Short mmCIF file of N, CA and C in Angstrom, two decimals:
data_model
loop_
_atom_site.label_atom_id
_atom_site.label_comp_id
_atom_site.label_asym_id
_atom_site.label_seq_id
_atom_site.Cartn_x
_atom_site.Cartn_y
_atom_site.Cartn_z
N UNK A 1 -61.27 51.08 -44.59
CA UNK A 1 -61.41 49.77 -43.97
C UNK A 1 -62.05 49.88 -42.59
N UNK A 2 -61.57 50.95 -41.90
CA UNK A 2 -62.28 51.21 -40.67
C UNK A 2 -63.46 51.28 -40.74
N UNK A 3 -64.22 52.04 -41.41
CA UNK A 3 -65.49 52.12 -42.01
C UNK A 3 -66.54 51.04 -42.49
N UNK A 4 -65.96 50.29 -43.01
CA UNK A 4 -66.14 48.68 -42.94
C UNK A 4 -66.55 48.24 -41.82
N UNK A 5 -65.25 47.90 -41.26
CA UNK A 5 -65.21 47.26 -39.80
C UNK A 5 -66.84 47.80 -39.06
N UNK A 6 -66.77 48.78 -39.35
CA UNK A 6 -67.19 49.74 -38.39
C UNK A 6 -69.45 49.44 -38.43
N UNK A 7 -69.22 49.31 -40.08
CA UNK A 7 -70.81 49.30 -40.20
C UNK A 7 -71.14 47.73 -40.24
N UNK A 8 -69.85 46.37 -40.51
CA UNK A 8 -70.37 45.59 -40.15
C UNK A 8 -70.45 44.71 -38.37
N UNK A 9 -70.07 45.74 -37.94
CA UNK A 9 -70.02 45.05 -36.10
C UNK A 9 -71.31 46.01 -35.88
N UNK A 10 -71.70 47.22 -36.34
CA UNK A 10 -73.26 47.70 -36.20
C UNK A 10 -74.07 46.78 -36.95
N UNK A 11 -74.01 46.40 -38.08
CA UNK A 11 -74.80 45.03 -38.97
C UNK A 11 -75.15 44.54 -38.33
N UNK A 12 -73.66 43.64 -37.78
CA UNK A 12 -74.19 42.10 -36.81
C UNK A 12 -74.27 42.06 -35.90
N UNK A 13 -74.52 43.58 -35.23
CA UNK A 13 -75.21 42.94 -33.75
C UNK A 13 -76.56 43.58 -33.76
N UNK A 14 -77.14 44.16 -34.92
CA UNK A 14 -78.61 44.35 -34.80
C UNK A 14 -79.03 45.43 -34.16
N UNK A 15 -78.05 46.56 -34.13
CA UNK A 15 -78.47 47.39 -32.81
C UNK A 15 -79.65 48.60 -33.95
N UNK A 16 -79.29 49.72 -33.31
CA UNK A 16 -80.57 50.83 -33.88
C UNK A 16 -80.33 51.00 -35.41
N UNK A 17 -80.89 51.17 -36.37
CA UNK A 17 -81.00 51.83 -37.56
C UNK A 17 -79.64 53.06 -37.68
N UNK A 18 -80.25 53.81 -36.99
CA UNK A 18 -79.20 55.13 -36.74
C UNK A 18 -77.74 54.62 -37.17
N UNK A 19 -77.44 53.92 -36.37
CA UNK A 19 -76.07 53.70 -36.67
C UNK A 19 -75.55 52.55 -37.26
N UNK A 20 -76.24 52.16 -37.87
CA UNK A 20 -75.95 50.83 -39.17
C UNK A 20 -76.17 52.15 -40.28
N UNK A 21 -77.13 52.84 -40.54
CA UNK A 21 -77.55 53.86 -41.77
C UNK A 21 -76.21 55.22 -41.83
N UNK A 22 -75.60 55.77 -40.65
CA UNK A 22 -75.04 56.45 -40.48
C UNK A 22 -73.46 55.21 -40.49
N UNK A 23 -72.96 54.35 -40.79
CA UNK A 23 -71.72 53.48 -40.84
C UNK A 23 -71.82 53.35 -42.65
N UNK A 24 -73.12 52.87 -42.75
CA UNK A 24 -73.28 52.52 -44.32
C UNK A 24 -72.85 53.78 -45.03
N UNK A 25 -73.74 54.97 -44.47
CA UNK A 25 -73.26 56.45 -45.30
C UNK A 25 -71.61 56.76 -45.57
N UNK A 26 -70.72 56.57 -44.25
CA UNK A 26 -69.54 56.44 -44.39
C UNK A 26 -68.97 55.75 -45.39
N UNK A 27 -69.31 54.68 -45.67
CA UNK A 27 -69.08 53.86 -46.24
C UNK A 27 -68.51 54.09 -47.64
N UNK A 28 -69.88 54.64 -48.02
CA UNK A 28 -70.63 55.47 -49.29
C UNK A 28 -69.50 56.22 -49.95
N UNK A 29 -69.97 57.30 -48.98
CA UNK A 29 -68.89 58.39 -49.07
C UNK A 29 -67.87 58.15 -49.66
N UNK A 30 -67.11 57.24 -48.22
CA UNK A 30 -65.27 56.98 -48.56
C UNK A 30 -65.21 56.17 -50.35
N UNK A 31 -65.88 55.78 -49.93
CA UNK A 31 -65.68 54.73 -51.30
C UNK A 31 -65.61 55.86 -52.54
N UNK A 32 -66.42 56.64 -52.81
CA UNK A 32 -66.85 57.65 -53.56
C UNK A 32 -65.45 58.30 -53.63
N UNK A 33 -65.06 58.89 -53.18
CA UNK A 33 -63.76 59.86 -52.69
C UNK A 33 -62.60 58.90 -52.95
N UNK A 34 -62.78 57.56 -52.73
CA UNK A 34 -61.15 57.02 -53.27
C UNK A 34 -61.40 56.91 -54.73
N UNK A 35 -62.80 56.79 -55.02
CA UNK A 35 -62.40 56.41 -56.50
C UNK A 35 -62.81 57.46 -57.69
N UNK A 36 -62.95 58.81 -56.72
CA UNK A 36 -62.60 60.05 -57.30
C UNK A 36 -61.39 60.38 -57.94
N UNK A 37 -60.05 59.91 -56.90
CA UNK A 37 -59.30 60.36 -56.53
C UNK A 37 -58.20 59.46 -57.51
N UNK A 38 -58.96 58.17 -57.61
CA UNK A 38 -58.10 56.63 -58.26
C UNK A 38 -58.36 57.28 -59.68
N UNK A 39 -59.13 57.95 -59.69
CA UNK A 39 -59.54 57.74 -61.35
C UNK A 39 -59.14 59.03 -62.05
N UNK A 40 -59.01 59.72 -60.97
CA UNK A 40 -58.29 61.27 -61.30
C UNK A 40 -59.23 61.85 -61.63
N UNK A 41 -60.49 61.49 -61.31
CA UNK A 41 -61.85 62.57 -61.58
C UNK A 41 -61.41 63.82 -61.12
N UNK A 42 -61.04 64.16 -60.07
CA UNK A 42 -60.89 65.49 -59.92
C UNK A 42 -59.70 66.61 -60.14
N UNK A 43 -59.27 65.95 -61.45
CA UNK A 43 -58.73 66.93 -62.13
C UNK A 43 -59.64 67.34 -63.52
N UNK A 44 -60.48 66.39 -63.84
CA UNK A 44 -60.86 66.63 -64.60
C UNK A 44 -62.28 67.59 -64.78
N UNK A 45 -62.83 67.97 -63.81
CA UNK A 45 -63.40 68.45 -62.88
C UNK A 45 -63.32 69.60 -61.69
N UNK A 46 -62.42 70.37 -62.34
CA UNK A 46 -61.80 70.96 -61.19
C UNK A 46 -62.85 72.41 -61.01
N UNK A 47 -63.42 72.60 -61.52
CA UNK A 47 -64.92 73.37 -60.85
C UNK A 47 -65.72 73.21 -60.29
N UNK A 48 -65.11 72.18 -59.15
CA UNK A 48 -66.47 71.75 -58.45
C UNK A 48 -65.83 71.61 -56.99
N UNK A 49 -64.58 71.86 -56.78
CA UNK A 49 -63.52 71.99 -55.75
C UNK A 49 -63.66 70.88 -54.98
N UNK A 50 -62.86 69.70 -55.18
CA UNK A 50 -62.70 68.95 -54.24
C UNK A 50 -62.06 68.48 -52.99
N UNK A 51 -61.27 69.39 -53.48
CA UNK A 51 -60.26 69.07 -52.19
C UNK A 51 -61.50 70.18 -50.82
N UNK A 52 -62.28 71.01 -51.28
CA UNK A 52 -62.63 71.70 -50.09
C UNK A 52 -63.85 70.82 -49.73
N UNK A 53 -64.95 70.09 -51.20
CA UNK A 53 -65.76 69.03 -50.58
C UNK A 53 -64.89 67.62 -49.71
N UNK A 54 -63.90 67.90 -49.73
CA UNK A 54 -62.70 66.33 -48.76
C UNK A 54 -63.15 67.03 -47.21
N UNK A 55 -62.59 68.48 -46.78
CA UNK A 55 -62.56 68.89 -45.95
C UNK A 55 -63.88 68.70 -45.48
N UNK A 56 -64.83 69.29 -46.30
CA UNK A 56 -66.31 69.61 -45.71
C UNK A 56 -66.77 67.93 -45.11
N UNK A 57 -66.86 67.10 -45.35
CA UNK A 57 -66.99 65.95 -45.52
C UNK A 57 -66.58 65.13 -44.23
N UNK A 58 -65.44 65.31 -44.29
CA UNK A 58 -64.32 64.88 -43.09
C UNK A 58 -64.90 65.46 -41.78
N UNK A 59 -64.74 67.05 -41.58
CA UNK A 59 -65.66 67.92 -40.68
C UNK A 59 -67.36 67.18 -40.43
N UNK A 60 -68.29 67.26 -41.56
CA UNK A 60 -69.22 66.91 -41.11
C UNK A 60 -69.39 65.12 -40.46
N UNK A 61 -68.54 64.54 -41.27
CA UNK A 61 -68.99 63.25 -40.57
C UNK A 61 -67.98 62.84 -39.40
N UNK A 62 -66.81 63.92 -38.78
CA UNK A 62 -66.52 63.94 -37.79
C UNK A 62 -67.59 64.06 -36.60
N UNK A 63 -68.21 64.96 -36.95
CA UNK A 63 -69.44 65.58 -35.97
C UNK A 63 -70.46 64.41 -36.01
N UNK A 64 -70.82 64.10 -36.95
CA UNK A 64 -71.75 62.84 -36.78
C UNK A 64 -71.07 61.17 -36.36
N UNK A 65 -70.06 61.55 -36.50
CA UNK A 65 -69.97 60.05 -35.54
C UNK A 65 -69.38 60.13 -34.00
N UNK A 66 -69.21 61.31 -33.77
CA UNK A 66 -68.80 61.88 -32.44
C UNK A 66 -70.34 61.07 -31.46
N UNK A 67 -71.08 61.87 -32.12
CA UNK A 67 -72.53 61.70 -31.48
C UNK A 67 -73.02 60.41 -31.45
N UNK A 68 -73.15 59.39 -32.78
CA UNK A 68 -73.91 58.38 -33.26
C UNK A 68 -72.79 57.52 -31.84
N UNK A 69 -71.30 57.14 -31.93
CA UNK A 69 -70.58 56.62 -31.11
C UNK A 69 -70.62 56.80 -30.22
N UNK A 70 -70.56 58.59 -29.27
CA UNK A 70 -70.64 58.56 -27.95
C UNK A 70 -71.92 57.16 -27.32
N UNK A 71 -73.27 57.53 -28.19
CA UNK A 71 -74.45 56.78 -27.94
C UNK A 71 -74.34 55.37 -27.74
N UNK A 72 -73.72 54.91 -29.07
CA UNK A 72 -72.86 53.33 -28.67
C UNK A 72 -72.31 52.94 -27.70
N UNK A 73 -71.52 54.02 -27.80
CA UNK A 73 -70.60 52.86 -26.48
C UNK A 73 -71.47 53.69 -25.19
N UNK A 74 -71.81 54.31 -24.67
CA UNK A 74 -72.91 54.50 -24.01
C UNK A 74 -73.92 53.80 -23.36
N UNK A 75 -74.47 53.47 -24.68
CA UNK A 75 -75.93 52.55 -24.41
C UNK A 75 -75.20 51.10 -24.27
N UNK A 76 -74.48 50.91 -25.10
CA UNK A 76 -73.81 49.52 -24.94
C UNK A 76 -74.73 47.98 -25.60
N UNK A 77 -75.94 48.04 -26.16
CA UNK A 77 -76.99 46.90 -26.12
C UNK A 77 -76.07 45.78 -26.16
N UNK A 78 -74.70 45.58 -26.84
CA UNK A 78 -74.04 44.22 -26.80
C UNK A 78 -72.54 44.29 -26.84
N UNK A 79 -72.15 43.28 -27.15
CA UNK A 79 -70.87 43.81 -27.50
C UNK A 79 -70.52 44.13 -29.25
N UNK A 80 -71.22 43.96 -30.06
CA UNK A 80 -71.36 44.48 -31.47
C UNK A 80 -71.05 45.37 -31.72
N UNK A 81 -72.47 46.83 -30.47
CA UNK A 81 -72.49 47.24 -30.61
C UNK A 81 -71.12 48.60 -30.02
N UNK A 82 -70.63 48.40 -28.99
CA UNK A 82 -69.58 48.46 -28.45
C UNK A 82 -68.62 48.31 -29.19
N UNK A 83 -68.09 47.52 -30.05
CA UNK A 83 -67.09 47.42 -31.12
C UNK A 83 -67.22 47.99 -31.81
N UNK A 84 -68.82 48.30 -32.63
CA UNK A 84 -69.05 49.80 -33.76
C UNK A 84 -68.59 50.88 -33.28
N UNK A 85 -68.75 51.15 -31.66
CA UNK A 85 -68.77 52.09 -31.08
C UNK A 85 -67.01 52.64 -31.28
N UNK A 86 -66.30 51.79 -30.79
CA UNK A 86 -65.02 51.85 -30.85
C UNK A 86 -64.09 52.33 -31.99
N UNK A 87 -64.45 51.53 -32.85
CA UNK A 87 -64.03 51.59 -34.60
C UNK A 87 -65.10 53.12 -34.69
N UNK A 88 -65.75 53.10 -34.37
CA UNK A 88 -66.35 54.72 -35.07
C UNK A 88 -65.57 55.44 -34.68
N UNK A 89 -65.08 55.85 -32.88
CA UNK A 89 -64.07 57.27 -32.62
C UNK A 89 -62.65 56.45 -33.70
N UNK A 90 -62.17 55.47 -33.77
CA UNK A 90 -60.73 55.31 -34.41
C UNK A 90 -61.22 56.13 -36.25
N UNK A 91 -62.43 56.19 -36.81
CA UNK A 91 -62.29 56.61 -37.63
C UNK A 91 -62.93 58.12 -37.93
N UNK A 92 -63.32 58.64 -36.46
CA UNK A 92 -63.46 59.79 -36.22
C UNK A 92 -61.75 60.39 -35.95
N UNK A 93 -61.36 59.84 -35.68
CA UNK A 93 -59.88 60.65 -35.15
C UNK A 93 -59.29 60.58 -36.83
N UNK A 94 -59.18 59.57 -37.88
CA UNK A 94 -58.94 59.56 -38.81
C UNK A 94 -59.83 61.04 -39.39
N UNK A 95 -60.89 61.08 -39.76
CA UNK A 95 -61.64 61.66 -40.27
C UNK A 95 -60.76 63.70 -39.68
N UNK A 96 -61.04 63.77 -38.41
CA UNK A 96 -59.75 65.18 -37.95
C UNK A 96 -58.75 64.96 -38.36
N UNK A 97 -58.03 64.11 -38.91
CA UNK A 97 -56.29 64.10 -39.14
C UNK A 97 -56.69 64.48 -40.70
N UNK A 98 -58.07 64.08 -41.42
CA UNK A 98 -57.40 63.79 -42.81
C UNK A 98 -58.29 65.56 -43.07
N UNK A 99 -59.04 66.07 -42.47
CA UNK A 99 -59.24 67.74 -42.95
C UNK A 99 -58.04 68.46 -41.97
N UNK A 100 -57.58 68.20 -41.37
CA UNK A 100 -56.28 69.18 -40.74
C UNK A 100 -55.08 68.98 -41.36
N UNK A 101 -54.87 67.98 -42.52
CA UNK A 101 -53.82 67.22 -43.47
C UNK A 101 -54.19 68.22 -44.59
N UNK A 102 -55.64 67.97 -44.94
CA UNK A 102 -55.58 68.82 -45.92
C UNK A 102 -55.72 70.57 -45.85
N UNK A 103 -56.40 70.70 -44.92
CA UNK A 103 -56.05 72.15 -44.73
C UNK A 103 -55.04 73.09 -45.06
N UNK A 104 -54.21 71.66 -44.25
CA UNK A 104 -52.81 72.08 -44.07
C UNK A 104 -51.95 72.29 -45.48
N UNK A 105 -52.09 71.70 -45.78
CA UNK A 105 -51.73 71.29 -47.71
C UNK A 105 -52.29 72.69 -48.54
N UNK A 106 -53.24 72.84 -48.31
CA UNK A 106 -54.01 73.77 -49.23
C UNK A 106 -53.76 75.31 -48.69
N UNK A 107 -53.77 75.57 -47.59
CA UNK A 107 -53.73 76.79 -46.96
C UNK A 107 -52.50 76.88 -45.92
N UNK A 108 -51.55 76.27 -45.82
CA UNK A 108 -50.31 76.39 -45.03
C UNK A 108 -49.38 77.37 -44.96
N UNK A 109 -49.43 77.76 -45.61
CA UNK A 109 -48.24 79.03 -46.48
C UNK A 109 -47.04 78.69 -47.33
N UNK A 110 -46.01 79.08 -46.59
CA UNK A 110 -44.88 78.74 -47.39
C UNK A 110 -44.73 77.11 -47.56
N UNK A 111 -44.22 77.06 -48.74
CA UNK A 111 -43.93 75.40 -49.01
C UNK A 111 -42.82 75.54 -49.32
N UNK A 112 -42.00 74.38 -48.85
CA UNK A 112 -40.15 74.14 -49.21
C UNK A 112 -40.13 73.31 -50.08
N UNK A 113 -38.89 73.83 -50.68
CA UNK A 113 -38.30 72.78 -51.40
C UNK A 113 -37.59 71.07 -50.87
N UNK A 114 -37.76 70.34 -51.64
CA UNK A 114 -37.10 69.02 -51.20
C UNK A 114 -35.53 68.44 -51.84
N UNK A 115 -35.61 69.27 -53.07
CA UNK A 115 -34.47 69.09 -53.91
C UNK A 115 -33.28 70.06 -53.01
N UNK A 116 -32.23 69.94 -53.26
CA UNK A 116 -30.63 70.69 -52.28
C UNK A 116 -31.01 72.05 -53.19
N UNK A 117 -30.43 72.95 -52.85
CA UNK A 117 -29.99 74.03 -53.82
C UNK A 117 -28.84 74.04 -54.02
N UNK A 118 -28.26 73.97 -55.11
CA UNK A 118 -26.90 74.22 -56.13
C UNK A 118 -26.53 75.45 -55.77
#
């Protein structure tokens, strides 16, 4: 939803290409990945490793909206664009929580139990 938010306040205030094309890609993406995930594609599929394309993903478009946003709220052309700007780091900080979530999941070490022991 952030992602949303995010490419239509770059939409409607008209600002550079860059970052209406780079909000839309997000977009893309996420959408792609929930309904990977809704549909259980990636179990069915499991040679193609998804959980490490989640990480890769997360990482790279961390890095790209670090940049595309610093520039936003930066340059500032309106307040549109300033609000893309904003909603981009809230879903850049999302984007680090959800590959350090999964990292964490996949490569953590020991895992506990939740059930008591008898």
């Amino acid at each position: 939803l952030v992602a949303w938010v995010m490419f239509f306040c770059f939409l409607g205030s008209h600002s550079h290409g860059t970052y209406t094309a780079l909000a839309g890609m997000e977009v893309v993406i996420t959408t792609l990945f929930f309904l990977l995930y809704l549909l259980k594609l990636d179990m069915k599929m499991k040679w193609l490793g998804w959980l490490f394309q989640d990480i890769f993903n997360s990482v790279i478009a961390a890095l790209f909206l670090l940049v595309v946003c610093l520039f936003a709220v930066v340059i500032k052309t309106n307040n549109g664009t300033l609000a893309g700007g904003v909603f981009g780091f809230i879903l850049l900080t999302l984007c680090v929580v959800d590959a350090v979530v999964f990292w964490k999941i996949s490569f953590g070490g020991r895992r506990e139990r939740n059930a008591p022991a008898k």
